[in-house]
Amino acid sequence: MNNMKKILIVGNDEDLREAIAVQLVQTKHFDVFEAEDNASGLQRTKEALYDLILLDVDLPDMGWRELCRLMRKQGVKCPIIILAAQDSNIDTIIGLDDGANDYVSKPFKFNVLLTRIGAQLRQHERSENAMFNLGPCTFKPASKLLITKDEQKVRLTEKETNILKLLYRAKGDVVPRDVLLHEVWDYNSSVTTHTLETHIYRLRQKIERNPSDARLLITEPGGYRLDV
């Protein structure tokens, strides 16, 4: 199961970028990408979807506030954590109007940064702006949509959306059928496993390249899991 979070680090301090990247990769929970300046960072966010962005304020080509605004303007919804200089004015280093979500003052301990990253990722997953990579598609739970690579919108029902959210948050573990029934159908005792199987079948028609040979929504003994 490859359900690693994609982190983009933007900053011209190569040593800092590399140190953070190495430690994040060593956790085996993150796939890390780097950009050496704001322009390349902005370009990367146009080309790919990230789960979180780490942005160093010490960049020569553009103020971090302007970069945040541009990223948000072009549709970036993921959390942005600012890596702030130690002597920065804490009252002004982060402003929601600029698009940043949190900051960490340099120098910092890696476990402090990791804690902030985890908190922002958990909060974002439950927000209206959450977007997840799901195979070749982008999954937008709040809108009940799958967006294909060619920008086609695939509508999901509320039950289909809730099934995908529950499976995604299991991070590759098998979710038992009775858990899905209880969570998605709100403990309705009249709902049977046949109802669940019907919804799984319909989901596969929407998310699988070949629904008869499922590679994303996998049937396991006793339940289902997502392999994204």
XYZ file of C-alpha atoms in Angstrom:
228
model
C 0.000 0.000 0.000
C 1.495 3.331 -1.061
C -0.493 5.900 0.887
C 2.397 8.234 1.628
C 1.688 11.943 1.932
C 3.259 14.183 -0.693
C 5.226 17.040 0.862
C 6.679 19.954 -1.119
C 9.584 21.861 0.451
C 10.210 25.322 -1.033
C 13.433 27.084 -0.052
C 16.841 28.106 -1.376
C 18.740 26.705 1.634
C 19.797 23.397 0.098
C 21.179 22.019 3.364
C 17.929 22.726 5.212
C 15.810 21.263 2.420
C 17.922 18.123 2.291
C 17.956 17.675 6.080
C 14.163 17.937 6.296
C 13.632 15.742 3.245
C 15.899 12.960 4.525
C 14.207 12.857 7.921
C 10.710 12.908 6.419
C 11.554 10.082 4.023
C 13.027 8.035 6.880
C 9.623 8.006 8.604
C 8.318 6.069 5.564
C 5.129 8.155 5.660
C 6.098 10.869 3.193
C 7.049 11.293 -0.440
C 9.113 14.501 -0.559
C 9.620 16.972 -3.400
C 11.794 20.085 -3.439
C 11.821 23.505 -5.102
C 14.773 25.890 -4.772
C 12.833 29.126 -5.180
C 9.308 30.514 -5.188
C 8.935 30.458 -8.953
C 9.750 26.755 -9.207
C 7.607 26.086 -6.130
C 4.649 27.783 -7.768
C 5.248 25.816 -10.963
C 5.331 22.523 -9.054
C 1.955 23.241 -7.476
C 0.536 23.818 -10.947
C 1.781 20.417 -12.076
C 0.902 18.192 -9.109
C -1.286 17.873 -6.034
C 0.493 17.942 -2.663
C -0.775 17.076 0.815
C 1.270 19.802 2.523
C 3.771 22.529 1.648
C 6.736 23.671 3.766
C 7.713 27.203 2.786
C 10.950 28.882 3.908
C 10.498 32.654 4.331
C 14.101 33.338 3.284
C 13.633 33.371 -0.472
C 15.129 35.924 -2.850
C 12.686 36.028 -5.745
C 9.303 36.693 -4.129
C 7.856 37.379 -0.684
C 6.345 34.304 0.974
C 3.049 36.125 1.511
C 2.747 36.807 -2.199
C 3.620 33.194 -2.992
C 0.930 31.947 -0.595
C -1.638 34.219 -2.209
C -0.667 33.048 -5.700
C -0.827 29.383 -4.667
C -4.254 29.832 -3.120
C -5.421 31.791 -6.160
C -4.460 28.961 -8.489
C -6.390 26.455 -6.347
C -3.902 25.059 -3.804
C -5.982 23.843 -0.840
C -3.447 21.877 1.194
C -1.912 23.212 4.429
C 1.092 25.540 4.155
C 3.562 25.657 7.052
C 6.007 28.556 7.138
C 9.623 27.960 8.204
C 10.229 31.295 9.931
C 13.434 33.055 10.883
C 14.021 33.073 14.640
C 13.853 36.867 14.831
C 10.613 37.093 12.844
C 7.703 38.966 14.350
C 5.551 36.067 15.570
C 2.424 38.234 15.492
C 2.777 38.836 11.764
C 4.593 35.739 10.456
C 1.336 33.909 9.901
C -1.881 35.443 8.710
C -4.794 33.456 7.367
C -5.426 36.211 4.845
C -2.087 35.335 3.262
C -2.961 31.643 3.047
C -0.530 30.120 5.565
C -1.816 27.678 8.182
C 1.018 27.491 10.710
C 4.684 28.330 11.287
C 7.772 26.807 12.893
C 10.647 29.064 13.984
C 14.179 28.162 12.881
C 16.182 26.481 14.222
C 13.697 23.783 15.192
C 13.787 20.175 16.320
C 12.537 17.733 13.718
C 10.008 16.158 16.075
C 8.431 19.605 16.564
C 8.083 20.030 12.797
C 6.748 16.485 12.455
C 4.110 17.149 15.109
C 2.963 20.314 13.311
C 2.834 18.480 9.991
C 0.747 15.678 11.485
C -1.665 18.119 13.122
C -2.202 20.065 9.901
C -2.691 16.906 7.833
C -5.294 15.533 10.268
C -7.141 18.830 10.372
C -7.092 19.164 6.599
C -8.435 15.648 6.052
C -11.571 16.653 7.938
C -11.972 20.043 6.268
C -14.157 21.113 3.373
C -11.018 21.708 1.286
C -9.647 18.176 1.541
C -8.465 16.558 -1.696
C -6.853 13.136 -1.988
C -5.018 11.257 -4.709
C -6.990 8.139 -5.546
C -5.288 6.170 -8.286
C -5.509 8.266 -11.454
C -8.137 10.559 -9.901
C -8.403 13.346 -7.361
C -11.025 12.664 -4.710
C -12.909 15.707 -3.328
C -15.108 14.442 -0.467
C -16.828 17.767 0.272
C -17.994 18.044 -3.345
C -18.688 14.296 -3.689
C -16.515 14.279 -6.800
C -13.744 12.361 -8.504
C -11.696 14.447 -10.955
C -9.954 12.466 -13.684
C -6.604 13.370 -15.229
C -8.389 14.934 -18.188
C -10.511 17.063 -15.801
C -13.679 15.016 -16.175
C -15.947 15.140 -13.118
C -17.386 11.882 -11.808
C -20.275 12.343 -9.384
C -20.432 10.239 -6.240
C -23.403 9.543 -4.007
C -23.201 10.378 -0.322
C -22.806 6.692 0.578
C -20.074 6.189 -2.044
C -18.247 9.239 -0.711
C -18.436 8.004 2.874
C -17.214 4.537 1.898
C -14.181 6.035 0.145
C -13.413 8.368 3.072
C -13.546 5.504 5.551
C -11.344 3.266 3.406
C -8.866 6.065 2.680
C -8.430 6.935 6.352
C -7.716 3.278 7.120
C -4.359 3.827 5.332
C -4.389 0.511 3.535
C -5.731 -1.605 6.370
C -8.731 -3.826 5.769
C -12.007 -2.287 6.925
C -14.436 -5.060 7.970
C -17.837 -5.198 6.287
C -19.701 -4.722 9.557
C -17.675 -1.560 10.295
C -18.543 -0.132 6.881
C -22.201 -0.986 7.374
C -22.306 0.586 10.816
C -20.336 3.713 9.946
C -21.789 4.473 6.520
C -25.381 3.455 7.185
C -25.474 4.795 10.740
C -26.063 1.485 12.483
C -29.184 0.765 10.454
C -29.819 -2.908 11.222
C -32.009 -3.345 8.135
C -29.058 -2.770 5.773
C -27.461 -5.986 4.538
C -24.077 -6.904 3.129
C -25.763 -7.095 -0.275
C -26.377 -3.334 -0.072
C -22.704 -2.755 0.674
C -21.590 -5.053 -2.144
C -23.830 -3.167 -4.566
C -22.208 0.134 -3.590
C -18.729 -1.373 -3.890
C -19.636 -2.625 -7.368
C -20.811 0.857 -8.406
C -17.727 2.493 -6.954
C -15.487 0.204 -8.957
C -17.276 1.262 -12.131
C -16.223 4.827 -11.325
C -12.670 4.476 -9.997
C -11.181 1.367 -11.622
C -9.604 1.229 -15.067
C -10.924 -2.327 -15.344
C -13.733 -2.871 -12.787
C -13.633 -6.649 -13.275
C -9.954 -6.654 -12.227
C -9.956 -4.253 -9.265
C -6.570 -2.737 -8.413
C -7.670 0.130 -6.144
C -10.704 -1.090 -4.212
C -9.620 -4.533 -3.102
C -11.804 -7.276 -1.641
C -10.172 -9.021 1.307
C -11.405 -11.754 3.644
C -13.990 -10.039 5.805
C -13.834 -6.592 4.219
C -12.280 -4.131 1.789
C -9.208 -1.901 1.507
C -7.935 0.847 -0.755
C -4.619 0.447 -2.542
C -3.864 3.925 -3.838
